[in-house]
C-alpha positions as a printed NumPy array, in Angstrom:
array([[ 45.782, 220.143,  21.244],
       [ 45.09 , 221.443,  17.76 ],
       [ 47.456, 224.335,  17.202],
       [ 51.187, 224.666,  16.724],
       [ 51.323, 227.089,  19.656],
       [ 49.756, 224.464,  21.937],
       [ 52.325, 221.934,  20.832],
       [ 55.15 , 224.407,  21.463],
       [ 53.678, 225.142,  24.891],
       [ 53.791, 221.423,  25.752],
       [ 57.407, 221.261,  24.572],
       [ 58.406, 224.368,  26.53 ],
       [ 57.812, 222.804,  29.923],
       [ 60.299, 220.427,  31.479],
       [ 59.672, 217.345,  29.361],
       [ 60.138, 214.071,  31.248],
       [ 60.484, 210.729,  29.523],
       [ 56.872, 209.903,  30.362],
       [ 55.644, 213.28 ,  29.112],
       [ 57.559, 212.798,  25.888],
       [ 55.877, 209.424,  25.336],
       [ 52.469, 210.947,  26.143],
       [ 53.084, 213.71 ,  23.62 ],
       [ 54.131, 211.226,  20.944],
       [ 50.911, 209.274,  21.632],
       [ 48.908, 212.506,  21.271],
       [ 50.571, 213.182,  17.909],
       [ 49.796, 209.639,  16.76 ],
       [ 46.159, 210.122,  17.743],
       [ 45.961, 213.427,  15.858],
       [ 47.888, 213.077,  12.563],
       [ 47.513, 216.821,  11.838],
       [ 50.048, 217.432,  14.617],
       [ 52.813, 215.451,  12.895],
       [ 53.693, 218.055,  10.231],
       [ 53.613, 220.699,  12.972],
       [ 56.021, 218.628,  15.052],
       [ 58.463, 218.325,  12.141],
       [ 58.132, 222.068,  11.46 ],
       [ 59.005, 222.765,  15.087],
       [ 62.111, 220.599,  14.821],
       [ 63.184, 222.544,  11.727],
       [ 62.208, 226.057,  12.714],
       [ 62.473, 226.384,  16.467],
       [ 65.615, 226.801,  18.515],
       [ 67.096, 224.687,  21.259],
       [ 65.704, 223.329,  23.578],
       [ 62.249, 223.229,  21.938],
       [ 63.577, 221.766,  18.668],
       [ 65.507, 219.127,  20.587],
       [ 62.446, 218.127,  22.623],
       [ 60.348, 217.928,  19.458],
       [ 62.978, 215.674,  17.85 ],
       [ 62.844, 213.461,  20.943],
       [ 59.059, 213.204,  20.644],
       [ 59.446, 212.279,  16.954],
       [ 61.931, 209.492,  17.711],
       [ 59.555, 208.147,  20.388],
       [ 56.704, 208.289,  17.891],
       [ 58.691, 206.35 ,  15.268],
       [ 59.759, 203.85 ,  17.917],
       [ 56.078, 203.237,  18.664],
       [ 54.67 , 203.422,  15.126],
       [ 56.887, 204.446,  12.232],
       [ 54.503, 204.441,   9.267],
       [ 52.895, 207.87 ,   9.875],
       [ 56.344, 209.516,   9.861],
       [ 57.579, 207.986,   6.57 ],
       [ 56.362, 210.971,   4.474],
       [ 58.764, 213.138,   6.505],
       [ 61.776, 210.917,   5.805],
       [ 63.585, 213.45 ,   3.584],
       [ 63.117, 216.229,   6.119],
       [ 64.455, 214.018,   8.903],
       [ 67.458, 213.19 ,   6.713],
       [ 68.202, 216.892,   6.195],
       [ 67.935, 217.511,   9.915],
       [ 70.184, 214.534,  10.692],
       [ 72.825, 215.985,   8.4  ],
       [ 72.474, 219.729,   8.9  ],
       [ 70.649, 220.678,  12.106],
       [ 72.509, 223.305,  14.101],
       [ 72.063, 221.585,  17.441],
       [ 73.76 , 218.269,  18.122],
       [ 70.775, 217.   ,  20.14 ],
       [ 68.451, 217.448,  17.158],
       [ 70.908, 215.676,  14.852],
       [ 71.26 , 212.809,  17.341],
       [ 67.494, 212.29 ,  17.688],
       [ 67.018, 212.485,  13.913],
       [ 69.735, 209.884,  13.311],
       [ 68.047, 207.747,  15.976],
       [ 64.767, 208.17 ,  14.088],
       [ 66.473, 207.022,  10.875],
       [ 67.875, 204.015,  12.746],
       [ 64.37 , 203.124,  13.898],
       [ 63.087, 203.387,  10.313],
       [ 65.819, 200.967,   9.237],
       [ 65.231, 198.512,  12.071],
       [ 61.485, 198.429,  11.485],
       [ 62.139, 197.699,   7.776],
       [ 59.186, 199.73 ,   6.563],
       [ 61.081, 201.671,   3.908],
       [ 61.449, 200.659,   0.299],
       [ 64.836, 200.003,  -1.327],
       [ 65.287, 203.614,  -2.473],
       [ 65.142, 204.813,   1.125],
       [ 67.418, 201.986,   2.234],
       [ 70.098, 203.11 ,  -0.194],
       [ 69.767, 206.652,   1.065],
       [ 70.106, 205.476,   4.68 ],
       [ 73.286, 203.607,   3.814],
       [ 74.783, 206.659,   2.099],
       [ 73.816, 208.955,   4.976],
       [ 75.283, 206.581,   7.536],
       [ 78.645, 206.486,   5.789],
       [ 78.572, 210.268,   5.389],
       [ 77.889, 210.844,   9.086],
       [ 80.49 , 208.29 ,  10.158],
       [ 83.129, 210.313,   8.311],
       [ 82.263, 213.492,  10.237],
       [ 83.33 , 214.583,  13.711],
       [ 79.939, 213.998,  15.378],
       [ 78.793, 212.611,  18.709],
       [ 79.383, 208.982,  19.613],
       [ 75.609, 208.443,  19.779],
       [ 75.194, 209.609,  16.167],
       [ 77.991, 207.286,  15.067],
       [ 76.537, 204.397,  17.044],
       [ 73.098, 204.857,  15.462],
       [ 74.702, 204.949,  12.005],
       [ 76.525, 201.699,  12.716],
       [ 73.218, 200.158,  13.763],
       [ 71.69 , 201.315,  10.462],
       [ 74.535, 199.694,   8.554],
       [ 74.152, 196.511,  10.618],
       [ 70.574, 196.239,   9.331],
       [ 71.644, 196.447,   5.687],
       [ 74.964, 194.594,   5.83 ],
       [ 73.27 , 191.205,   5.556],
       [ 71.193, 192.258,   2.537],
       [ 74.114, 193.986,   0.794],
       [ 77.293, 191.948,   1.377],
       [ 79.144, 194.227,  -1.065],
       [ 79.119, 196.849,   1.699],
       [ 81.463, 194.747,   3.829],
       [ 84.706, 196.36 ,   2.593],
       [ 83.431, 199.937,   2.911],
       [ 81.949, 199.061,   6.308],
       [ 85.271, 197.657,   7.475],
       [ 87.101, 200.772,   6.242],
       [ 84.768, 203.126,   8.101],
       [ 85.095, 200.995,  11.244],
       [ 88.886, 201.217,  11.019],
       [ 88.775, 204.976,  10.474],
       [ 86.542, 205.48 ,  13.51 ],
       [ 88.558, 202.999,  15.58 ],
       [ 91.711, 205.09 ,  15.137],
       [ 89.895, 208.151,  16.514],
       [ 87.764, 206.464,  19.197],
       [ 88.278, 206.103,  22.926],
       [ 86.856, 204.044,  25.755],
       [ 83.691, 201.964,  25.402],
       [ 83.024, 203.138,  21.851],
       [ 86.455, 201.903,  20.784],
       [ 85.665, 198.521,  22.368],
       [ 82.38 , 198.322,  20.416],
       [ 84.214, 199.152,  17.208],
       [ 86.813, 196.458,  17.936],
       [ 84.03 , 193.859,  18.36 ],
       [ 82.453, 194.931,  15.076],
       [ 85.834, 194.745,  13.311],
       [ 86.418, 191.243,  14.67 ],
       [ 82.962, 190.163,  13.489],
       [ 83.579, 191.496,   9.978],
       [ 86.858, 189.635,   9.553]])
């Protein structure tokens, strides 16, 4: 696989979990495919863009360093992608960057800001959950975030339902 069209063809078929992991391995083995993958996420429509975002999050889960140069593009997609599935996978990718702690402080500050921004929006529970996990990573390093973190938890708690509300309650109890 050397061309963008070949990559799109792979993404067009029904992509199983195993196939997604195989495709992320192929991209890791051929670094020239990574910018193409990010382009596909940005430029293609659903479901191809969503599948490409899934492959990217799998790739970062396996080995995050090759994707760091695309951090700003992933941030833009996490904030502004038209399809919720793309946004969710991009926020998941950002969470993986944070958890792997491979980013410098500048990127960490940006992740914190993005997480608070997303948590204030009406987005999917998965996106909110990933943002909370990002903040969990940085909360220990930046104790000054505790008050803002508690405020955003309370805001989301008032709007939440079911299991997500229970998770928020546990986080609120831990902060106090």
